[in-house]
Tab-separated table of C-alpha atoms in Angstrom:
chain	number	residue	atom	x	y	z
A	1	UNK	CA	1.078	-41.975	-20.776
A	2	UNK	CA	-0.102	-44.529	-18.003
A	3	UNK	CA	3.343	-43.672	-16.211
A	4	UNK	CA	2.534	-39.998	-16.261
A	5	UNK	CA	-1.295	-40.919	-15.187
A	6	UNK	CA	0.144	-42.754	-12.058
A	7	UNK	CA	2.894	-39.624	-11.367
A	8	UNK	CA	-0.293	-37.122	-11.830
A	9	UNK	CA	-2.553	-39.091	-9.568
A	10	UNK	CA	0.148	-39.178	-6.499
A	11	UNK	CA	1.219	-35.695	-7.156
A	12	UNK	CA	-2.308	-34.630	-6.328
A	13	UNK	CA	-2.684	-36.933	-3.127
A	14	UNK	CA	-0.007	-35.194	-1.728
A	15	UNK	CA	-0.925	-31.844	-2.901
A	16	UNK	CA	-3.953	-32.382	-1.479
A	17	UNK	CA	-2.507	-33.433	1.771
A	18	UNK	CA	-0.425	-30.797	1.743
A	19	UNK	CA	2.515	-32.081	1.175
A	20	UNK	CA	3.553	-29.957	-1.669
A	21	UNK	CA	7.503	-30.566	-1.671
A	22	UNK	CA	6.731	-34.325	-2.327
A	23	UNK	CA	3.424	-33.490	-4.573
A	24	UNK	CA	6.100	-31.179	-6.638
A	25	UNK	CA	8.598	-34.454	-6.607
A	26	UNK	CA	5.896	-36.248	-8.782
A	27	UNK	CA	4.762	-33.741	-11.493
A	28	UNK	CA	8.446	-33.103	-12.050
A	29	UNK	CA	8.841	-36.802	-12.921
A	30	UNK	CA	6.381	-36.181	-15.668
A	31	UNK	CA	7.900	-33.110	-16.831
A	32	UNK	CA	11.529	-34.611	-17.079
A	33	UNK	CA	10.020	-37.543	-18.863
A	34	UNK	CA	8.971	-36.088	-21.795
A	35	UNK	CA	6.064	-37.938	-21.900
A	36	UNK	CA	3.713	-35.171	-22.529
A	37	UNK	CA	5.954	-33.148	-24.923
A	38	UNK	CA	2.893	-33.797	-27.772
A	39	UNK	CA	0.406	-33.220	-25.800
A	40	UNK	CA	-0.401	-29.493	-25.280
A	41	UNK	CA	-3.044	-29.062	-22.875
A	42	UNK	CA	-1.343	-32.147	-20.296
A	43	UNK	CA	1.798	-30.440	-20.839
A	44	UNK	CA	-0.016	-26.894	-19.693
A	45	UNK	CA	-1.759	-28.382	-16.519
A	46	UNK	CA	1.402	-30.286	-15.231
A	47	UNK	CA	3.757	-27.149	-15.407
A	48	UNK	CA	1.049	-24.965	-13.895
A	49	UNK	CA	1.114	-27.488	-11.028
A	50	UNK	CA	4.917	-27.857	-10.740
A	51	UNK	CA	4.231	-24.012	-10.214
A	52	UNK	CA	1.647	-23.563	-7.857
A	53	UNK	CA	3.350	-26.346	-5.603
A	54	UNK	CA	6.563	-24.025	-5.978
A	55	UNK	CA	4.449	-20.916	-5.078
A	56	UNK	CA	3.188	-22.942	-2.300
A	57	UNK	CA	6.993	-23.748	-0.451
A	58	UNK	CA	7.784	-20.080	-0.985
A	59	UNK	CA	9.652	-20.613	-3.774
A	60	UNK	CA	8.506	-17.626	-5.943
A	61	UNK	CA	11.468	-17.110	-8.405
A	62	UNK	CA	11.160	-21.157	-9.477
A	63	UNK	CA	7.253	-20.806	-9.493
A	64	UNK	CA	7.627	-17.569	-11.924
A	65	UNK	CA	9.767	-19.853	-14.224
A	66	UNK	CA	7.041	-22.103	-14.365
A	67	UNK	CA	4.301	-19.897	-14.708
A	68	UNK	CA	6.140	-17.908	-17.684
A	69	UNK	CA	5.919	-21.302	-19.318
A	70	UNK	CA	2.778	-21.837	-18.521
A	71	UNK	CA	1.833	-18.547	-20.298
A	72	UNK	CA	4.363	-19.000	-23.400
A	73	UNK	CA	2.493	-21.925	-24.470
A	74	UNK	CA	-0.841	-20.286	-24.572
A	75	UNK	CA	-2.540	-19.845	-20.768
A	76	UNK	CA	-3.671	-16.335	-20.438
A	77	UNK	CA	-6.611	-16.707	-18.217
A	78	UNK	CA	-7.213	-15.393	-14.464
A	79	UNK	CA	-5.781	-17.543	-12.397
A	80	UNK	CA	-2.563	-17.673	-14.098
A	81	UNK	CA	-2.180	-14.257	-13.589
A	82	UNK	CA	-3.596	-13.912	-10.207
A	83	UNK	CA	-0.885	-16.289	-8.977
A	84	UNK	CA	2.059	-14.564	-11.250
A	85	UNK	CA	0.804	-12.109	-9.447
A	86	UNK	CA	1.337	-12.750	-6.029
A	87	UNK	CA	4.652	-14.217	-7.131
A	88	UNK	CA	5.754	-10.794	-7.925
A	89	UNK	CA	5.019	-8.873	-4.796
A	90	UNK	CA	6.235	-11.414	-2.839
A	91	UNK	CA	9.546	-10.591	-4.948
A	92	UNK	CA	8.380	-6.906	-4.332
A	93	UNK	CA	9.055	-6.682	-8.136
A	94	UNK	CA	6.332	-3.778	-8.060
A	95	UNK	CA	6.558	-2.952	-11.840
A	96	UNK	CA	5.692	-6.223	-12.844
A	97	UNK	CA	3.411	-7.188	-10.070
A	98	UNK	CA	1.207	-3.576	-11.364
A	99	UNK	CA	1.618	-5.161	-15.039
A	100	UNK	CA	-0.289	-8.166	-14.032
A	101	UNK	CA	-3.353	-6.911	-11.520
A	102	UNK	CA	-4.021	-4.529	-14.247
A	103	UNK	CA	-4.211	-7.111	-16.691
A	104	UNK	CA	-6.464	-9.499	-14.163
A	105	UNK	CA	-8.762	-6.528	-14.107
A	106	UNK	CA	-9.934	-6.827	-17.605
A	107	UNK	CA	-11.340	-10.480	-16.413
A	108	UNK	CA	-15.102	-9.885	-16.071
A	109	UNK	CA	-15.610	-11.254	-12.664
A	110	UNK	CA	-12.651	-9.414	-11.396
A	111	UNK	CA	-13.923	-5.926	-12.440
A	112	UNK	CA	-15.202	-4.924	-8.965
A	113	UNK	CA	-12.509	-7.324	-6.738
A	114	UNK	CA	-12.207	-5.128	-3.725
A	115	UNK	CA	-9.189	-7.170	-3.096
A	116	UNK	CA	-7.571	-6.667	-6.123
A	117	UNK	CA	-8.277	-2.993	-6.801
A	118	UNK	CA	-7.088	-2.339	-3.368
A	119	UNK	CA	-3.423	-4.124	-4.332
A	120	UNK	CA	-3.456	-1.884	-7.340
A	121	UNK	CA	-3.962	1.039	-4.872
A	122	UNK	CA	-1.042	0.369	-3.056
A	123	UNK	CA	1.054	-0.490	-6.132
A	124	UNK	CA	0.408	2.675	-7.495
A	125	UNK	CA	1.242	4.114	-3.898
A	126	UNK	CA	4.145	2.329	-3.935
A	127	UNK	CA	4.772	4.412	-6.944
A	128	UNK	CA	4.247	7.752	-5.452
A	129	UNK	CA	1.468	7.786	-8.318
A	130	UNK	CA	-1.349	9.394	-5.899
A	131	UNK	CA	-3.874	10.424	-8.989
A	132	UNK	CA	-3.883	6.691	-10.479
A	133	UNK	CA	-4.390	5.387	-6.496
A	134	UNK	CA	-6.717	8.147	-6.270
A	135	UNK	CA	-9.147	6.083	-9.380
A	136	UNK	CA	-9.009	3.089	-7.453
A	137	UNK	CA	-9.824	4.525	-4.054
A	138	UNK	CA	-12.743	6.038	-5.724
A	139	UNK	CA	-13.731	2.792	-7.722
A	140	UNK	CA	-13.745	0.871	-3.865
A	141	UNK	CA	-15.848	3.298	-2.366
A	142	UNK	CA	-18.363	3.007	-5.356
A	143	UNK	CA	-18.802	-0.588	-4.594
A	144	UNK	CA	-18.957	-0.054	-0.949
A	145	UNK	CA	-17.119	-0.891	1.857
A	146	UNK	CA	-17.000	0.101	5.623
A	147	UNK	CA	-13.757	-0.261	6.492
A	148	UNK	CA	-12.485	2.934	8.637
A	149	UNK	CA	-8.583	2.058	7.959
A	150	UNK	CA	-9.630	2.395	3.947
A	151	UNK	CA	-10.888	5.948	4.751
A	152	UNK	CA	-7.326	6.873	6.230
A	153	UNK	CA	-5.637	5.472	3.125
A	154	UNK	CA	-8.135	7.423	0.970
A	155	UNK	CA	-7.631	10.759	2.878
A	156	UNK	CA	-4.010	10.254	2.954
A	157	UNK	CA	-3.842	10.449	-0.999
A	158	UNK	CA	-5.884	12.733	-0.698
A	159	UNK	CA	-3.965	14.508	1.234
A	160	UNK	CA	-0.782	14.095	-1.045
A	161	UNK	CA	-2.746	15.781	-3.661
A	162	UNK	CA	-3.359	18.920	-1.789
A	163	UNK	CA	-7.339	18.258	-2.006
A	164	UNK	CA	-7.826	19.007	1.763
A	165	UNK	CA	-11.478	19.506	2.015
A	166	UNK	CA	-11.911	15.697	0.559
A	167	UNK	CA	-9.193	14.384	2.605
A	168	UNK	CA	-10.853	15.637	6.171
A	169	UNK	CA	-13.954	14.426	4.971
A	170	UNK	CA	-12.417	10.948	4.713
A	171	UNK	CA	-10.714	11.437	7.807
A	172	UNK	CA	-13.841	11.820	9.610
A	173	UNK	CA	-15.399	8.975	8.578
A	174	UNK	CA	-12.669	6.916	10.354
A	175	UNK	CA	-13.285	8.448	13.913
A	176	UNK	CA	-14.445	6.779	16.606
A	177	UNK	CA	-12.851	3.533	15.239
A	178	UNK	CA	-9.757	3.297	17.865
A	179	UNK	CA	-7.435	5.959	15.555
A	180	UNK	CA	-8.526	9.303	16.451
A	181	UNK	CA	-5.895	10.545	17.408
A	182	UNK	CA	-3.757	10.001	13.492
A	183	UNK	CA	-7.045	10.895	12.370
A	184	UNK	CA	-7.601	14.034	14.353
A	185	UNK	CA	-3.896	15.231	13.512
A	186	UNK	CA	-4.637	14.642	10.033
A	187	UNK	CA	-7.859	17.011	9.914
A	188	UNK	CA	-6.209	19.894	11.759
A	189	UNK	CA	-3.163	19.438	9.564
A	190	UNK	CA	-5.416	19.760	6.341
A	191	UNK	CA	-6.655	22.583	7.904
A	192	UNK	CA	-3.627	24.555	8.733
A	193	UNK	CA	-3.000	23.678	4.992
A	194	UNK	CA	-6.296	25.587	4.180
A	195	UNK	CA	-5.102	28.460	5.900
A	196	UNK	CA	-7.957	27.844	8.854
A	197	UNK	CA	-5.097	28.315	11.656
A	198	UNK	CA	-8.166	28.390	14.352
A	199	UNK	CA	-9.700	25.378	13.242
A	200	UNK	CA	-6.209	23.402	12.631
A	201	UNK	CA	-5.476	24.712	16.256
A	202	UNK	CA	-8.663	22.960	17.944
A	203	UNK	CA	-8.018	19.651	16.281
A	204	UNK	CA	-4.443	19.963	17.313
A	205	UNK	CA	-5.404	20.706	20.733
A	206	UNK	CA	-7.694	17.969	20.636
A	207	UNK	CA	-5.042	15.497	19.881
A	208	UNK	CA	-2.733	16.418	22.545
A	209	UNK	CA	-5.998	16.328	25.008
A	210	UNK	CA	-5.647	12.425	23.793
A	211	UNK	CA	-1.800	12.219	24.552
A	212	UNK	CA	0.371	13.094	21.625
A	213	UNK	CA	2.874	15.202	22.698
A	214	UNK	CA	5.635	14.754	20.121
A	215	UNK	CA	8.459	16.945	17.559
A	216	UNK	CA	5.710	17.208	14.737
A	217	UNK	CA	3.073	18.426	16.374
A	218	UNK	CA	4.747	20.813	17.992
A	219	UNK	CA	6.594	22.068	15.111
A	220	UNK	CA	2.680	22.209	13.421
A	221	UNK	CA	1.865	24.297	17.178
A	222	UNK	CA	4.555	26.530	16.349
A	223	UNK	CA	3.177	27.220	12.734
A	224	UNK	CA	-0.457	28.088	14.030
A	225	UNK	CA	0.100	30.525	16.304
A	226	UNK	CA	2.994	32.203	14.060
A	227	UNK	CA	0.437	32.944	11.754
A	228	UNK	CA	-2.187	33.525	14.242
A	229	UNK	CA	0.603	36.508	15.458
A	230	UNK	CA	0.832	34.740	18.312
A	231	UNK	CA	5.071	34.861	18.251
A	232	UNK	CA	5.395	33.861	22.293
A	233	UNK	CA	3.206	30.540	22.087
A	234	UNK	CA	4.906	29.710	18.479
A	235	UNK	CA	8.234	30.428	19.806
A	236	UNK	CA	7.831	28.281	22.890
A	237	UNK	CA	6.338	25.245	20.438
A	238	UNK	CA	9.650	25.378	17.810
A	239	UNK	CA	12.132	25.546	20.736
A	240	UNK	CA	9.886	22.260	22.049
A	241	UNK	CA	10.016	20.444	18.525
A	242	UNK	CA	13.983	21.849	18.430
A	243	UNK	CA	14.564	19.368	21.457
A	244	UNK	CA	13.746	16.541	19.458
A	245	UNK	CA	16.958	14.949	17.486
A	246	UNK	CA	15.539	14.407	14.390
A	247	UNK	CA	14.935	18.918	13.891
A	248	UNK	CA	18.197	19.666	15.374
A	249	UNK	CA	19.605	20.329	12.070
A	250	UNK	CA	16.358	21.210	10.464
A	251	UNK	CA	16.916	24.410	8.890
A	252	UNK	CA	13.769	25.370	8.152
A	253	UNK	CA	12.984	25.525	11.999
A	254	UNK	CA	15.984	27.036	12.978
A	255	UNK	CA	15.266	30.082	10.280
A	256	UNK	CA	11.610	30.207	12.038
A	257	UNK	CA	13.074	30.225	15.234
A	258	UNK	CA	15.218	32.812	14.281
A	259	UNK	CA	12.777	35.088	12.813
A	260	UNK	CA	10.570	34.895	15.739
A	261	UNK	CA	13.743	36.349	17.900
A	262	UNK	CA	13.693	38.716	15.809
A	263	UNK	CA	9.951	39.564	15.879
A	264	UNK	CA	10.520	39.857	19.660
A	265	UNK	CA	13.868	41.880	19.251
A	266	UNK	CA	15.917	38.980	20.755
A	267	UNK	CA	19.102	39.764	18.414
């Protein structure tokens, strides 16, 4: 027990220090030893620490070994599960990493973690699961925070939902903080959604009056003033989205292109 003692004492000098490839050289002397193989509670700290200096070198799949120990021999509290955590997304084993951060939200200090409820957020995006995102965005907001890059994220689930009117009203919220232009799109694209084709126009307008000019927002153009009866102005937005590569095969805007023709008797 002394020679473990000695091993655990250097190990944490280094660790300490820094030097976690040589502080992980010392606890694994204890391990291999056997020394602590009656001893339950030494036995739990020492392979938790052969695991956090793993997690520390980058070594995630060896620190997850570790930790799995860890937890098979009875550790189920926060920090165990905070750094299995980050283990797994740094694997992007998503699934898993979800698994855990749910289960570190049941911890009574971690109930209103901004931090972690946001990484649960973008699990769930990661997902494509927008409604259970959608609990979390609204669970951040209840605590507070004012952080115009959260109220993108929050209108663009929104979005995804199809519950416009709460997406632009996240949206604006985030002007004026150096992405007006995304956000601006965003609003008059929730808008055309609404079927407000004059409102979804001005916003449009107003975000080529701050320099994009690209294929989508033309295309978007072209769908305002189609159903604003406007077939010239649409026409002459498609054929401008049409010169970008990526809608050269787009069907849908070649059949809208091809309608509008034939609006204007261009057979």
């Amino acid at each position: 027990d002394k020679v473990a003692w000695t091993n655990a004492e250097i190990g944490m000098c280094y660790e300490e220090l820094g030097k976690y490839e040589e502080a992980l050289k010392y606890y694994l002397i204890i391990i291999n030893s056997g020394e602590l193989d009656n001893d339950i509670y030494k036995k739990i700290w020492v392979l938790s620490q052969i695991a956090y200096m793993y997690q520390n070198i980058d070594k995630y799949e060896e620190a997850l070994e570790y930790f799995r120990k860890v937890e098979s021999l009875g550790r189920k509290d926060s920090w165990l599960y905070a750094n299995m955590f980050n283990c797994l997304k740094a694997l992007k084993n998503n699934e898993e990493a979800l698994k855990y951060s749910l289960m570190l939200e049941n911890f009574e200090e971690l109930k209103n973690n901004i931090n972690l409820l946001s990484n649960i957020a973008s699990l769930y995006e990661k997902k494509q699961d927008y409604k259970e995102k959608l609990k979390y965005l609204e669970k951040i907001e209840k605590i507070g925070i004012d952080d115009p890059q959260f109220y993108i994220e929050y209108g663009y689930c929104l979005m995804f939902l199809e519950y416009y009117r709460e997406a632009i009203s996240k949206f604006e919220k985030s002007l004026g903080a150096g992405k007006d232009t995304y956000c601006i799109s965003q609003i008059a694209f929730c808008y055309r959604n609404l079927g407000e084709y004059e409102k979804a126009l001005r916003y449009y307008l107003k975000a080529k009056s701050l320099g994009r000019e690209d294929a989508w927002i033309n295309l978007e153009f072209g769908l305002c003033y189609k159903e604003l009866l406007d077939f010239e102005k649409s026409l002459k937005h498609y054929l401008k989205a049409y010169e970008n590569e990526i809608y050269k095969y787009n069907t849908f805007l070649l059949l809208e292109i091809a309608r509008i023709y034939n609006i204007l008797d261009d057979y």
